[in-house]
Amino acid sequence: EAEVAQSPRYKITEKSQAVAFWCDPISGHATLYWYRQILGQGPELLVQFQDESVVDDSQLPKDRFSAERLKGVDSTLKIQPAELGDSAMYLCASSLGGSGMSTGELFFGEGSRLTVL
Amino acid sequence: AQSVTQLGSHVSVSEGALVLLRCNYSSSVPPYLFWYVQYPNQGLQLLLKYTSAATLVKGINGFEAEFKKSETSFHLTKPSAHMSDAAEYFCAVSPRRWGNEKLTFGTGTRLTIIP
């Protein structure tokens, strides 16, 4: 069964350091999402890609966060510098996106748990 | 803007009892609605989805949900709780437009099963 791959699963860093998360979506999925989930809350969208283009990054803190999907396949989310409040689970998801077969379902990876000390 | 409200951040039921998790949505157009389940330190797994076919939707693990437009609700139920159902459950809404499957999630309901 096709899955969304994410790495690393767990990351501990000190504040002011740089961190990066990687996501490989399900093959053929044009749309890729990065969500942030703070402990005890629902996931919140950070950025949405359609192929290699950013569709929505209105909630991405652009002073410290960046995301790219250069070839329209895998994606990297970077935080520099990390702050204590960035401690959260970072979830990647993908969907068919823009296809007549799409029913709105997102497929999620297992997430990357970030702890900032 | 679309949103969902989940009533009750924590729900406890006895093993074998009915599970009822509540979700109300707000949308100017008929939306897609979803229930996802999340186990500790895991990603989200789709339980079921409503995309304008039957209003009673059956999902995995014996869960089902009914779309009620008059009540703007999409409550999740399971007739008999099992210990393995203990998890966090999220209701989510998505606009009914091709190429825009952006999900907006509720705050979640943690389900505890009492032996």
CSV table of C-alpha atoms in Angstrom, one decimal:
chain,number,residue,atom,x,y,z
A,1,GLU,CA,0.0,0.0,0.0
A,2,ALA,CA,1.4,3.4,-1.0
A,3,GLU,CA,2.3,5.7,1.9
A,4,VAL,CA,3.5,9.2,2.6
A,5,ALA,CA,7.1,9.0,3.9
A,6,GLN,CA,8.4,11.5,6.4
A,7,SER,CA,11.8,11.9,8.1
A,8,PRO,CA,13.0,12.2,10.7
A,9,ARG,CA,10.3,10.8,13.0
A,10,TYR,CA,11.8,12.6,16.0
A,11,LYS,CA,14.1,15.6,16.3
A,12,ILE,CA,15.4,17.3,19.4
A,13,THR,CA,17.2,20.6,18.9
A,14,GLU,CA,18.2,23.7,20.8
A,15,LYS,CA,16.6,27.0,20.2
A,16,SER,CA,18.2,29.1,17.5
A,17,GLN,CA,19.4,26.0,15.6
A,18,ALA,CA,18.2,25.1,12.1
A,19,VAL,CA,16.0,22.0,11.5
A,20,ALA,CA,14.7,20.4,8.4
A,21,PHE,CA,11.9,17.9,7.7
A,22,TRP,CA,11.5,15.8,4.5
A,23,CYS,CA,8.4,14.4,2.9
A,24,ASP,CA,7.9,12.0,0.0
A,25,PRO,CA,4.2,11.9,-1.0
A,26,ILE,CA,2.3,9.1,-2.6
A,27,SER,CA,3.3,8.7,-6.2
A,28,GLY,CA,1.1,10.6,-8.6
A,29,HIS,CA,-0.3,12.9,-5.9
A,30,ALA,CA,-0.1,16.5,-7.3
A,31,THR,CA,-0.9,18.2,-4.0
A,32,LEU,CA,1.3,18.2,-0.9
A,33,TYR,CA,0.5,19.8,2.4
A,34,TRP,CA,2.5,20.6,5.6
A,35,TYR,CA,0.5,20.8,8.7
A,36,ARG,CA,1.6,21.7,12.3
A,37,GLN,CA,0.0,20.0,15.2
A,38,ILE,CA,0.6,21.4,18.7
A,39,LEU,CA,0.1,19.0,21.5
A,40,GLY,CA,-3.6,18.7,22.3
A,41,GLN,CA,-4.8,20.6,19.3
A,42,GLY,CA,-5.9,19.8,15.8
A,43,PRO,CA,-3.5,20.1,12.8
A,44,GLU,CA,-3.2,23.6,11.2
A,45,LEU,CA,-2.1,24.1,7.6
A,46,LEU,CA,1.2,25.7,7.1
A,47,VAL,CA,1.7,25.4,3.3
A,48,GLN,CA,0.0,23.8,0.3
A,49,PHE,CA,1.7,22.9,-2.9
A,50,GLN,CA,0.2,22.1,-6.3
A,51,ASP,CA,3.0,20.4,-8.1
A,52,GLU,CA,6.0,22.7,-7.5
A,53,SER,CA,3.9,25.8,-6.9
A,54,VAL,CA,2.8,27.2,-3.6
A,55,VAL,CA,-1.0,27.5,-3.5
A,56,ASP,CA,-1.4,28.7,0.1
A,57,ASP,CA,1.3,29.7,2.6
A,58,SER,CA,-0.8,32.3,4.4
A,59,GLN,CA,-0.2,30.6,7.8
A,60,LEU,CA,3.5,30.0,7.3
A,61,PRO,CA,5.7,32.1,9.6
A,62,LYS,CA,7.9,33.3,6.7
A,63,ASP,CA,10.5,35.0,8.9
A,64,ARG,CA,11.7,31.6,10.1
A,65,PHE,CA,9.9,28.9,8.1
A,66,SER,CA,10.5,27.9,4.5
A,67,ALA,CA,9.2,25.1,2.3
A,68,GLU,CA,10.0,23.9,-1.1
A,69,ARG,CA,9.0,21.3,-3.6
A,70,LEU,CA,11.5,21.9,-6.4
A,71,LYS,CA,10.6,19.1,-8.8
A,72,GLY,CA,7.0,18.7,-7.7
A,73,VAL,CA,7.6,15.5,-5.9
A,74,ASP,CA,9.2,15.4,-2.5
A,75,SER,CA,9.3,18.4,-0.2
A,76,THR,CA,11.4,20.0,2.5
A,77,LEU,CA,10.2,22.2,5.4
A,78,LYS,CA,12.9,24.2,7.2
A,79,ILE,CA,12.9,26.2,10.4
A,80,GLN,CA,15.7,28.6,11.1
A,81,PRO,CA,16.1,29.6,13.8
A,82,ALA,CA,14.0,27.3,15.9
A,83,GLU,CA,12.1,28.7,18.8
A,84,LEU,CA,10.6,27.0,21.9
A,85,GLY,CA,7.1,27.5,20.5
A,86,ASP,CA,7.9,25.5,17.4
A,87,SER,CA,7.8,22.2,19.4
A,88,ALA,CA,5.0,20.3,17.7
A,89,MET,CA,4.3,17.4,15.3
A,90,TYR,CA,4.9,18.3,11.7
A,91,LEU,CA,2.6,16.3,9.4
A,92,CYS,CA,2.9,15.9,5.7
A,93,ALA,CA,-0.1,14.9,3.6
A,94,SER,CA,-0.8,14.4,-0.1
A,95,SER,CA,-3.8,14.2,-2.3
A,96,LEU,CA,-4.7,13.7,-6.0
A,97,GLY,CA,-5.5,17.4,-6.2
A,98,GLY,CA,-7.2,18.9,-9.3
A,99,SER,CA,-8.2,15.6,-10.6
A,100,GLY,CA,-11.8,14.7,-11.5
A,101,MET,CA,-11.3,11.5,-9.4
A,102,SER,CA,-10.5,13.5,-6.3
A,103,THR,CA,-12.9,13.2,-3.4
A,104,GLY,CA,-11.0,15.6,-1.1
A,105,GLU,CA,-9.2,12.9,0.9
A,106,LEU,CA,-5.8,13.6,2.3
A,107,PHE,CA,-3.3,10.9,3.0
A,108,PHE,CA,-1.0,11.6,6.0
A,109,GLY,CA,2.5,10.5,6.9
A,110,GLU,CA,3.4,9.5,10.4
A,111,GLY,CA,4.7,12.9,11.2
A,112,SER,CA,7.9,14.4,12.6
A,113,ARG,CA,7.9,15.2,16.3
A,114,LEU,CA,10.0,18.3,17.0
A,115,THR,CA,11.2,19.2,20.5
A,116,VAL,CA,13.0,22.5,20.9
A,117,LEU,CA,15.0,22.9,24.2
B,1,ALA,CA,-14.6,30.4,5.7
B,2,GLN,CA,-15.3,26.8,6.7
B,3,SER,CA,-14.9,25.4,10.2
B,4,VAL,CA,-15.9,22.5,12.4
B,5,THR,CA,-16.6,22.4,16.1
B,6,GLN,CA,-16.1,19.3,18.1
B,7,LEU,CA,-18.1,19.2,21.3
B,8,GLY,CA,-16.2,17.6,24.2
B,9,SER,CA,-12.4,17.5,24.2
B,10,HIS,CA,-12.6,14.3,26.3
B,11,VAL,CA,-15.1,11.4,26.1
B,12,SER,CA,-15.0,8.3,28.2
B,13,VAL,CA,-17.2,5.2,27.6
B,14,SER,CA,-17.2,1.7,29.0
B,15,GLU,CA,-16.1,-1.1,26.8
B,16,GLY,CA,-19.1,-2.4,24.9
B,17,ALA,CA,-21.0,0.9,25.2
B,18,LEU,CA,-22.1,3.2,22.5
B,19,VAL,CA,-19.5,5.7,21.2
B,20,LEU,CA,-20.8,9.2,20.2
B,21,LEU,CA,-18.4,11.9,19.1
B,22,ARG,CA,-20.0,15.2,18.1
B,23,CYS,CA,-19.1,17.4,15.2
B,24,ASN,CA,-20.9,20.5,13.8
B,25,TYR,CA,-19.7,22.3,10.7
B,26,SER,CA,-20.0,25.8,9.3
B,27,SER,CA,-20.0,26.2,5.5
B,28,SER,CA,-21.7,28.4,3.0
B,29,VAL,CA,-21.7,25.6,0.5
B,30,PRO,CA,-22.2,21.8,0.9
B,31,PRO,CA,-18.8,20.6,2.1
B,32,TYR,CA,-16.9,17.4,2.2
B,33,LEU,CA,-16.7,16.1,5.7
B,34,PHE,CA,-14.2,13.7,7.3
B,35,TRP,CA,-13.4,11.9,10.5
B,36,TYR,CA,-9.8,11.0,11.1
B,37,VAL,CA,-8.3,9.0,14.0
B,38,GLN,CA,-4.8,9.5,15.5
B,39,TYR,CA,-3.0,7.1,17.8
B,40,PRO,CA,-0.2,8.4,20.0
B,41,ASN,CA,2.8,9.7,18.0
B,42,GLN,CA,1.2,8.6,14.8
B,43,GLY,CA,-0.2,10.4,11.7
B,44,LEU,CA,-3.9,10.7,10.9
B,45,GLN,CA,-5.8,7.8,9.4
B,46,LEU,CA,-9.1,8.3,7.6
B,47,LEU,CA,-12.1,6.7,9.3
B,48,LEU,CA,-14.7,7.8,6.9
B,49,LYS,CA,-15.8,10.6,4.6
B,50,TYR,CA,-18.9,12.2,3.3
B,51,THR,CA,-18.8,13.5,-0.3
B,52,SER,CA,-22.5,13.9,-1.2
B,53,ALA,CA,-23.4,10.3,-1.8
B,54,ALA,CA,-25.4,8.5,1.0
B,55,THR,CA,-25.9,10.6,4.1
B,56,LEU,CA,-25.1,7.6,6.3
B,57,VAL,CA,-21.5,6.8,5.8
B,58,LYS,CA,-19.8,3.6,7.0
B,59,GLY,CA,-16.1,3.6,7.8
B,60,ILE,CA,-13.4,1.3,9.1
B,61,ASN,CA,-13.4,-0.4,12.5
B,62,GLY,CA,-17.2,-0.4,12.8
B,63,PHE,CA,-17.6,3.4,12.8
B,64,GLU,CA,-20.3,5.3,11.0
B,65,ALA,CA,-21.4,8.9,10.7
B,66,GLU,CA,-24.6,10.6,9.5
B,67,PHE,CA,-24.6,13.9,7.6
B,68,LYS,CA,-27.5,16.0,8.7
B,69,LYS,CA,-27.8,19.2,6.7
B,70,SER,CA,-30.7,20.6,8.8
B,71,GLU,CA,-28.5,20.3,12.0
B,72,THR,CA,-25.2,21.0,10.3
B,73,SER,CA,-23.9,18.0,12.0
B,74,PHE,CA,-21.7,15.0,11.2
B,75,HIS,CA,-21.5,13.0,14.4
B,76,LEU,CA,-19.4,9.8,14.7
B,77,THR,CA,-20.9,6.7,16.3
B,78,LYS,CA,-20.0,3.1,17.0
B,79,PRO,CA,-22.5,0.7,18.6
B,80,SER,CA,-20.0,-1.1,20.9
B,81,ALA,CA,-16.7,0.4,22.1
B,82,HIS,CA,-13.5,-1.7,22.0
B,83,MET,CA,-10.3,-1.0,24.0
B,84,SER,CA,-8.5,-0.5,20.7
B,85,ASP,CA,-10.7,2.5,19.9
B,86,ALA,CA,-8.9,4.6,22.5
B,87,ALA,CA,-7.4,7.4,20.4
B,88,GLU,CA,-7.8,11.1,19.4
B,89,TYR,CA,-10.5,11.7,16.8
B,90,PHE,CA,-10.6,14.7,14.5
B,91,CYS,CA,-13.5,16.0,12.4
B,92,ALA,CA,-12.5,17.9,9.3
B,93,VAL,CA,-14.1,19.9,6.5
B,94,SER,CA,-13.0,20.6,3.0
B,95,PRO,CA,-14.4,22.8,0.3
B,96,ARG,CA,-16.2,21.1,-2.5
B,97,ARG,CA,-14.0,22.3,-5.3
B,98,TRP,CA,-11.6,20.3,-7.5
B,99,GLY,CA,-8.0,20.9,-6.7
B,100,ASN,CA,-8.7,22.4,-3.3
B,101,GLU,CA,-8.8,19.6,-0.8
B,102,LYS,CA,-7.4,21.8,2.0
B,103,LEU,CA,-8.7,20.3,5.3
B,104,THR,CA,-9.7,22.4,8.2
B,105,PHE,CA,-9.7,20.4,11.4
B,106,GLY,CA,-11.5,20.6,14.7
B,107,THR,CA,-9.7,20.6,18.0
B,108,GLY,CA,-10.1,16.9,18.5
B,109,THR,CA,-11.8,14.6,21.0
B,110,ARG,CA,-9.8,12.2,23.1
B,111,LEU,CA,-11.7,8.9,23.5
B,112,THR,CA,-11.0,6.8,26.6
B,113,ILE,CA,-12.4,3.3,27.0
B,114,ILE,CA,-13.1,2.1,30.5
B,115,PRO,CA,-12.5,-1.7,31.0
